[in-house]
Amino acid sequence: MPFGSVTLNDGNKMPAIAFGTGSVNKGKDVSQICRQAIESGFSHIDTAQAYGTEVTVGQAIQESGLPRSDLYITSKYASGEIQMSVRASLFQLKLQYLDLYLVHTPQFAPDIEAAWKQFERIKDDGLAKSIGVSNFNLEQLQTLVKSARILPSVNQISFNPYNYARKKDLLEYSAKHGIVTEAYSSLVPITRYPGGPVDAPVAAAAKRLGISATQVIMLWVKSKGAVIVTTSSSKAHLEEYMQVGDLPPLTDEEITAIDTAGANGPPSAIARHGKKVSRSTAAPAAVGAALLFLVYMFWLMPCHHIQAVAI
């Protein structure tokens, strides 16, 4: 069964899992992997002006043969006059409207109050059914909410067990105002930080449920009320992700164990190779080792060789 949907604060519904076309896909032809995602059950496709994927996402939408109402399309503003930019995105995608249009990052809209008025106009004009933001921290979101006539429906952020403790207040504030959190890069405990403290509680939950570690982390994201944004060029992985919609939830104890382990932070590069070096001491240790190496080279090598030693 599909993941289902969440209801946004403007009354519109958004699928609870999205296929992302950023990350390693930036600037590439994503038509084939988008079609594959749609065939695997994804109805929500996430693109952006900055990704350079809008044209080929549009191609995949056309080639899917599905009615427009069966797909949910998100894009994001990066640069240029906002009204022209959203129309350019629609032209690239060959669409009449977006389901969701986001400010990609606060850095792209330094005068957020003025920019948001343009976003509100986009919603008023029907060019996007819902509007929101991405990569906003708590202070930035609070500033926007104070001046907004239409509240943002979504804040799309990097979110995983290793940064949850730092972002808990942001999630709580968003929930208070009905702003849905979309989570990207949630699988970094597996893809970027294997061997970290989160591995043990994730493995225990995976064993109990007979599922993969990837699926456990996605269940953890769901437990926080967040919508998942993920990607893969592998159909098997996409099907694995979609199966999460059918899985029972994690227990409260499993969620707490992952939260607690994640609060320790990810392992350092040195720790991942078998040495228990804290993140705070890893950098000084590396500098010290480099200096010792240079001293060693100075005393043992002829002077004309020292010129080849790069710092």
C-alpha positions as a Markdown table, in Angstrom:
| # | Residue | x | y | z |
|---|---|---|---|---|
| 1 | Met | 0.0 | 0.0 | 0.0 |
| 2 | Pro | 1.1 | 3.6 | -0.5 |
| 3 | Phe | 2.4 | 5.7 | 2.3 |
| 4 | Gly | -0.7 | 7.8 | 2.4 |
| 5 | Ser | -0.7 | 11.6 | 2.7 |
| 6 | Val | -0.5 | 14.4 | 5.3 |
| 7 | Thr | -2.8 | 17.4 | 5.4 |
| 8 | Leu | -1.1 | 20.7 | 5.2 |
| 9 | Asn | -2.1 | 23.9 | 7.1 |
| 10 | Asp | -3.8 | 25.2 | 3.9 |
| 11 | Gly | -6.0 | 22.1 | 3.6 |
| 12 | Asn | -4.2 | 20.5 | 0.7 |
| 13 | Lys | -2.8 | 17.0 | 1.0 |
| 14 | Met | 0.8 | 16.0 | 0.3 |
| 15 | Pro | 2.1 | 12.4 | -0.2 |
| 16 | Ala | 4.1 | 11.3 | 2.8 |
| 17 | Ile | 7.1 | 10.2 | 0.8 |
| 18 | Ala | 8.8 | 12.0 | -2.1 |
| 19 | Phe | 11.3 | 11.0 | -4.8 |
| 20 | Gly | 14.1 | 13.6 | -4.8 |
| 21 | Thr | 16.0 | 14.7 | -7.9 |
| 22 | Gly | 18.8 | 16.6 | -6.2 |
| 23 | Ser | 21.9 | 15.3 | -4.6 |
| 24 | Val | 23.9 | 13.1 | -7.0 |
| 25 | Asn | 21.3 | 13.7 | -9.7 |
| 26 | Lys | 21.9 | 17.5 | -10.1 |
| 27 | Gly | 22.4 | 18.5 | -13.7 |
| 28 | Lys | 21.6 | 15.0 | -15.0 |
| 29 | Asp | 18.9 | 13.6 | -17.1 |
| 30 | Val | 16.5 | 12.2 | -14.5 |
| 31 | Ser | 13.7 | 11.2 | -16.8 |
| 32 | Gln | 14.4 | 7.4 | -16.6 |
| 33 | Ile | 14.8 | 7.3 | -12.8 |
| 34 | Cys | 11.7 | 9.5 | -12.3 |
| 35 | Arg | 9.7 | 7.1 | -14.5 |
| 36 | Gln | 11.1 | 4.2 | -12.4 |
| 37 | Ala | 10.1 | 6.0 | -9.2 |
| 38 | Ile | 6.6 | 6.5 | -10.5 |
| 39 | Glu | 6.4 | 2.9 | -11.5 |
| 40 | Ser | 7.5 | 1.9 | -8.0 |
| 41 | Gly | 4.7 | 3.8 | -6.5 |
| 42 | Phe | 6.0 | 7.3 | -5.9 |
| 43 | Ser | 3.5 | 10.0 | -6.8 |
| 44 | His | 5.5 | 12.9 | -5.3 |
| 45 | Ile | 8.4 | 14.2 | -7.3 |
| 46 | Asp | 10.7 | 16.8 | -5.8 |
| 47 | Thr | 12.8 | 19.1 | -8.1 |
| 48 | Ala | 14.3 | 22.6 | -7.9 |
| 49 | Gln | 15.5 | 25.4 | -10.1 |
| 50 | Ala | 19.0 | 24.9 | -8.7 |
| 51 | Tyr | 19.1 | 21.2 | -9.5 |
| 52 | Gly | 18.9 | 21.6 | -13.2 |
| 53 | Thr | 16.5 | 18.7 | -13.4 |
| 54 | Glu | 13.2 | 20.4 | -14.1 |
| 55 | Val | 13.2 | 19.7 | -17.9 |
| 56 | Thr | 13.8 | 16.0 | -17.5 |
| 57 | Val | 11.3 | 15.7 | -14.6 |
| 58 | Gly | 8.8 | 17.3 | -17.0 |
| 59 | Gln | 9.7 | 14.8 | -19.6 |
| 60 | Ala | 9.1 | 11.9 | -17.1 |
| 61 | Ile | 5.7 | 13.4 | -16.1 |
| 62 | Gln | 4.6 | 13.5 | -19.8 |
| 63 | Glu | 5.9 | 10.0 | -20.5 |
| 64 | Ser | 4.1 | 8.6 | -17.4 |
| 65 | Gly | 0.8 | 9.1 | -19.1 |
| 66 | Leu | -0.8 | 9.8 | -15.7 |
| 67 | Pro | -3.4 | 12.5 | -15.1 |
| 68 | Arg | -1.9 | 15.6 | -13.6 |
| 69 | Ser | -4.0 | 15.1 | -10.5 |
| 70 | Asp | -2.3 | 11.7 | -9.8 |
| 71 | Leu | 1.1 | 13.4 | -9.3 |
| 72 | Tyr | 2.4 | 15.9 | -6.7 |
| 73 | Ile | 5.2 | 18.1 | -8.0 |
| 74 | Thr | 7.4 | 20.3 | -5.8 |
| 75 | Ser | 10.0 | 22.8 | -7.1 |
| 76 | Lys | 12.1 | 25.4 | -5.4 |
| 77 | Tyr | 13.1 | 29.0 | -6.0 |
| 78 | Ala | 16.8 | 29.8 | -6.2 |
| 79 | Ser | 17.4 | 33.1 | -8.1 |
| 80 | Gly | 16.0 | 35.8 | -10.3 |
| 81 | Glu | 12.7 | 37.7 | -10.1 |
| 82 | Ile | 10.4 | 35.4 | -8.2 |
| 83 | Gln | 7.4 | 35.7 | -10.5 |
| 84 | Met | 9.5 | 35.1 | -13.6 |
| 85 | Ser | 11.3 | 32.2 | -11.8 |
| 86 | Val | 8.2 | 30.3 | -10.9 |
| 87 | Arg | 6.9 | 30.7 | -14.5 |
| 88 | Ala | 10.2 | 29.5 | -15.9 |
| 89 | Ser | 10.0 | 26.4 | -13.7 |
| 90 | Leu | 6.4 | 25.7 | -14.9 |
| 91 | Phe | 7.6 | 26.1 | -18.5 |
| 92 | Gln | 10.5 | 23.7 | -17.9 |
| 93 | Leu | 8.2 | 21.2 | -16.3 |
| 94 | Lys | 5.4 | 21.7 | -18.9 |
| 95 | Leu | 2.9 | 22.3 | -16.1 |
| 96 | Gln | 0.1 | 24.8 | -15.4 |
| 97 | Tyr | 0.7 | 24.7 | -11.6 |
| 98 | Leu | 3.0 | 23.3 | -8.9 |
| 99 | Asp | 1.6 | 21.5 | -6.0 |
| 100 | Leu | 4.3 | 23.0 | -3.7 |
| 101 | Tyr | 6.8 | 25.8 | -4.3 |
| 102 | Leu | 9.6 | 26.4 | -1.8 |
| 103 | Val | 12.2 | 29.0 | -1.0 |
| 104 | His | 15.2 | 26.7 | -1.5 |
| 105 | Thr | 17.3 | 28.3 | 1.3 |
| 106 | Pro | 17.2 | 31.6 | 3.3 |
| 107 | Gln | 20.4 | 32.6 | 1.5 |
| 108 | Phe | 18.4 | 32.8 | -1.8 |
| 109 | Ala | 15.9 | 35.2 | -0.3 |
| 110 | Pro | 17.8 | 37.5 | 2.2 |
| 111 | Asp | 14.7 | 39.9 | 2.4 |
| 112 | Ile | 12.4 | 37.1 | 3.3 |
| 113 | Glu | 9.5 | 39.4 | 4.1 |
| 114 | Ala | 9.5 | 40.8 | 0.6 |
| 115 | Ala | 10.1 | 37.4 | -1.0 |
| 116 | Trp | 7.3 | 35.8 | 0.9 |
| 117 | Lys | 4.8 | 38.4 | -0.3 |
| 118 | Gln | 5.7 | 37.2 | -3.8 |
| 119 | Phe | 5.2 | 33.6 | -2.7 |
| 120 | Glu | 1.8 | 34.5 | -1.3 |
| 121 | Arg | 0.9 | 36.1 | -4.7 |
| 122 | Ile | 2.0 | 32.9 | -6.4 |
| 123 | Lys | -0.5 | 30.9 | -4.3 |
| 124 | Asp | -3.2 | 33.5 | -4.8 |
| 125 | Asp | -2.7 | 33.3 | -8.5 |
| 126 | Gly | -2.9 | 29.5 | -8.5 |
| 127 | Leu | 0.6 | 29.0 | -9.8 |
| 128 | Ala | 1.3 | 26.8 | -6.7 |
| 129 | Lys | -1.3 | 25.2 | -4.5 |
| 130 | Ser | 0.9 | 25.4 | -1.5 |
| 131 | Ile | 4.0 | 27.4 | -0.6 |
| 132 | Gly | 6.8 | 26.8 | 1.9 |
| 133 | Val | 10.5 | 27.0 | 2.7 |
| 134 | Ser | 13.5 | 24.8 | 2.9 |
| 135 | Asn | 16.6 | 24.8 | 5.1 |
| 136 | Phe | 15.2 | 27.3 | 7.5 |
| 137 | Asn | 16.3 | 27.1 | 11.1 |
| 138 | Leu | 14.1 | 28.0 | 14.1 |
| 139 | Glu | 15.0 | 31.7 | 14.2 |
| 140 | Gln | 14.5 | 32.1 | 10.4 |
| 141 | Leu | 11.1 | 30.3 | 10.5 |
| 142 | Gln | 10.0 | 32.4 | 13.5 |
| 143 | Thr | 10.9 | 35.6 | 11.6 |
| 144 | Leu | 8.9 | 34.5 | 8.6 |
| 145 | Val | 5.8 | 33.4 | 10.6 |
| 146 | Lys | 5.6 | 36.8 | 12.3 |
| 147 | Ser | 5.2 | 38.7 | 9.1 |
| 148 | Ala | 3.4 | 36.1 | 6.9 |
| 149 | Arg | -0.2 | 36.5 | 5.7 |
| 150 | Ile | -0.1 | 32.9 | 4.6 |
| 151 | Leu | 1.9 | 30.6 | 6.8 |
| 152 | Pro | 4.4 | 28.3 | 5.0 |
| 153 | Ser | 3.0 | 24.8 | 4.7 |
| 154 | Val | 6.3 | 23.0 | 4.7 |
| 155 | Asn | 9.9 | 23.3 | 5.9 |
| 156 | Gln | 12.2 | 20.9 | 4.1 |
| 157 | Ile | 15.3 | 20.2 | 6.1 |
| 158 | Ser | 18.2 | 17.8 | 6.5 |
| 159 | Phe | 17.0 | 15.5 | 9.3 |
| 160 | Asn | 18.4 | 12.3 | 10.7 |
| 161 | Pro | 19.1 | 10.7 | 14.2 |
| 162 | Tyr | 22.4 | 12.5 | 14.5 |
| 163 | Asn | 20.9 | 16.0 | 14.2 |
| 164 | Tyr | 17.5 | 15.4 | 15.8 |
| 165 | Ala | 18.6 | 16.8 | 19.2 |
| 166 | Arg | 19.6 | 20.0 | 17.6 |
| 167 | Lys | 16.4 | 20.3 | 15.6 |
| 168 | Lys | 13.9 | 19.2 | 18.1 |
| 169 | Asp | 12.8 | 22.8 | 18.9 |
| 170 | Leu | 12.4 | 23.5 | 15.2 |
| 171 | Leu | 10.2 | 20.5 | 14.8 |
| 172 | Glu | 8.1 | 21.4 | 17.8 |
| 173 | Tyr | 7.7 | 25.0 | 16.6 |
| 174 | Ser | 6.7 | 23.8 | 13.1 |
| 175 | Ala | 4.1 | 21.4 | 14.5 |
| 176 | Lys | 2.7 | 24.2 | 16.7 |
| 177 | His | 2.0 | 26.2 | 13.5 |
| 178 | Gly | 0.9 | 23.2 | 11.4 |
| 179 | Ile | 4.1 | 23.4 | 9.3 |
| 180 | Val | 5.0 | 20.0 | 8.0 |
| 181 | Thr | 8.6 | 19.0 | 8.2 |
| 182 | Glu | 10.0 | 17.3 | 5.1 |
| 183 | Ala | 13.2 | 15.3 | 5.9 |
| 184 | Tyr | 16.0 | 14.8 | 3.4 |
| 185 | Ser | 19.4 | 13.0 | 3.9 |
| 186 | Ser | 17.8 | 10.9 | 6.6 |
| 187 | Leu | 19.9 | 7.8 | 5.7 |
| 188 | Val | 23.3 | 9.4 | 6.6 |
| 189 | Pro | 23.8 | 7.0 | 9.5 |
| 190 | Ile | 24.1 | 4.3 | 6.9 |
| 191 | Thr | 25.5 | 6.1 | 3.9 |
| 192 | Arg | 27.9 | 8.6 | 5.6 |
| 193 | Tyr | 28.5 | 7.5 | 9.2 |
| 194 | Pro | 28.4 | 3.7 | 9.3 |
| 195 | Gly | 29.8 | 2.3 | 12.6 |
| 196 | Gly | 28.3 | 5.0 | 14.7 |
| 197 | Pro | 26.3 | 4.8 | 17.9 |
| 198 | Val | 23.0 | 4.7 | 16.1 |
| 199 | Asp | 23.8 | 1.4 | 14.5 |
| 200 | Ala | 23.1 | -0.8 | 17.5 |
| 201 | Pro | 19.5 | 0.3 | 18.3 |
| 202 | Val | 18.7 | 0.4 | 14.6 |
| 203 | Ala | 20.1 | -3.2 | 14.2 |
| 204 | Ala | 18.0 | -4.3 | 17.2 |
| 205 | Ala | 14.8 | -2.9 | 15.7 |
| 206 | Ala | 15.6 | -4.3 | 12.3 |
| 207 | Lys | 16.1 | -7.8 | 13.8 |
| 208 | Arg | 12.8 | -7.6 | 15.8 |
| 209 | Leu | 10.8 | -6.6 | 12.7 |
| 210 | Gly | 12.8 | -8.6 | 10.1 |
| 211 | Ile | 13.4 | -5.6 | 8.0 |
| 212 | Ser | 16.5 | -3.6 | 6.8 |
| 213 | Ala | 18.3 | -0.8 | 8.7 |
| 214 | Thr | 17.2 | 1.6 | 6.0 |
| 215 | Gln | 13.6 | 0.8 | 6.7 |
| 216 | Val | 14.1 | 1.2 | 10.4 |
| 217 | Ile | 15.4 | 4.8 | 9.9 |
| 218 | Met | 12.5 | 5.6 | 7.7 |
| 219 | Leu | 10.1 | 4.4 | 10.4 |
| 220 | Trp | 12.0 | 6.6 | 12.8 |
| 221 | Val | 11.5 | 9.6 | 10.5 |
| 222 | Lys | 7.8 | 8.8 | 10.3 |
| 223 | Ser | 7.6 | 8.6 | 14.1 |
| 224 | Lys | 8.7 | 12.2 | 14.2 |
| 225 | Gly | 5.8 | 13.2 | 12.0 |
| 226 | Ala | 8.0 | 14.1 | 9.1 |
| 227 | Val | 7.6 | 13.5 | 5.3 |
| 228 | Ile | 10.4 | 11.5 | 3.7 |
| 229 | Val | 12.4 | 12.8 | 0.7 |
| 230 | Thr | 14.6 | 10.1 | -0.7 |
| 231 | Thr | 16.2 | 9.0 | -3.9 |
| 232 | Ser | 17.9 | 6.0 | -5.6 |
| 233 | Ser | 18.6 | 4.8 | -9.1 |
| 234 | Ser | 17.9 | 1.2 | -7.9 |
| 235 | Lys | 14.3 | 0.0 | -8.4 |
| 236 | Ala | 14.9 | -2.6 | -5.7 |
| 237 | His | 15.8 | 0.2 | -3.2 |
| 238 | Leu | 12.8 | 2.3 | -4.3 |
| 239 | Glu | 10.5 | -0.7 | -3.7 |
| 240 | Glu | 12.2 | -1.2 | -0.3 |
| 241 | Tyr | 11.4 | 2.4 | 0.6 |
| 242 | Met | 7.8 | 2.1 | -0.5 |
| 243 | Gln | 7.3 | -1.1 | 1.6 |
| 244 | Val | 7.8 | 1.1 | 4.7 |
| 245 | Gly | 4.3 | 2.3 | 4.3 |
| 246 | Asp | 3.1 | -1.2 | 5.2 |
| 247 | Leu | 5.3 | -1.8 | 8.2 |
| 248 | Pro | 4.2 | -1.5 | 11.8 |
| 249 | Pro | 5.7 | 1.4 | 13.8 |
| 250 | Leu | 8.7 | 1.3 | 16.0 |
| 251 | Thr | 8.1 | 0.9 | 19.7 |
| 252 | Asp | 8.5 | 3.9 | 22.0 |
| 253 | Glu | 11.5 | 2.2 | 23.5 |
| 254 | Glu | 13.1 | 1.7 | 20.1 |
| 255 | Ile | 12.5 | 5.3 | 19.2 |
| 256 | Thr | 14.0 | 6.5 | 22.5 |
| 257 | Ala | 17.0 | 4.3 | 22.0 |
| 258 | Ile | 17.7 | 5.7 | 18.6 |
| 259 | Asp | 17.2 | 9.3 | 19.9 |
| 260 | Thr | 19.6 | 8.7 | 22.8 |
| 261 | Ala | 22.3 | 7.1 | 20.5 |
| 262 | Gly | 21.9 | 9.9 | 17.9 |
| 263 | Ala | 22.4 | 12.6 | 20.5 |
| 264 | Asn | 26.0 | 11.4 | 20.9 |
| 265 | Gly | 26.6 | 12.6 | 17.3 |
| 266 | Pro | 28.1 | 10.8 | 14.4 |
| 267 | Pro | 31.5 | 9.0 | 14.7 |
| 268 | Ser | 34.6 | 10.8 | 13.5 |
| 269 | Ala | 36.5 | 9.5 | 10.4 |
| 270 | Ile | 39.2 | 8.1 | 12.7 |
| 271 | Ala | 36.7 | 6.4 | 15.0 |
| 272 | Arg | 35.1 | 4.7 | 12.0 |
| 273 | His | 38.5 | 3.1 | 11.2 |
| 274 | Gly | 38.7 | 1.4 | 14.6 |
| 275 | Lys | 40.2 | 4.1 | 16.9 |
| 276 | Lys | 38.0 | 5.6 | 19.6 |
| 277 | Val | 38.9 | 9.2 | 19.1 |
| 278 | Ser | 36.3 | 11.8 | 20.0 |
| 279 | Arg | 35.2 | 14.4 | 17.5 |
| 280 | Ser | 36.6 | 17.2 | 19.7 |
| 281 | Thr | 40.1 | 15.6 | 19.8 |
| 282 | Ala | 40.3 | 14.2 | 16.3 |
| 283 | Ala | 41.3 | 17.4 | 14.5 |
| 284 | Pro | 44.1 | 18.4 | 17.0 |
| 285 | Ala | 45.4 | 14.8 | 16.9 |
| 286 | Ala | 45.6 | 15.0 | 13.1 |
| 287 | Val | 47.4 | 18.3 | 13.2 |
| 288 | Gly | 49.9 | 16.9 | 15.7 |
| 289 | Ala | 50.5 | 13.9 | 13.6 |
| 290 | Ala | 51.2 | 16.0 | 10.6 |
| 291 | Leu | 53.7 | 18.2 | 12.5 |
| 292 | Leu | 55.5 | 15.1 | 13.7 |
| 293 | Phe | 55.7 | 13.8 | 10.2 |
| 294 | Leu | 57.2 | 17.1 | 8.9 |
| 295 | Val | 59.8 | 17.0 | 11.7 |
| 296 | Tyr | 60.7 | 13.4 | 10.9 |
| 297 | Met | 61.0 | 14.4 | 7.2 |
| 298 | Phe | 63.2 | 17.4 | 8.0 |
| 299 | Trp | 65.7 | 15.3 | 10.0 |
| 300 | Leu | 65.9 | 12.2 | 7.9 |
| 301 | Met | 65.7 | 13.6 | 4.3 |
| 302 | Pro | 68.2 | 15.6 | 2.4 |
| 303 | Cys | 67.3 | 19.3 | 2.2 |
| 304 | His | 66.6 | 19.3 | -1.5 |
| 305 | His | 63.8 | 16.7 | -0.9 |
| 306 | Ile | 62.1 | 18.8 | 1.7 |
| 307 | Gln | 60.8 | 21.1 | -1.0 |
| 308 | Ala | 58.5 | 18.3 | -2.2 |
| 309 | Val | 56.7 | 17.9 | 1.1 |
| 310 | Ala | 53.3 | 19.6 | 0.8 |
| 311 | Ile | 51.6 | 20.9 | 4.0 |
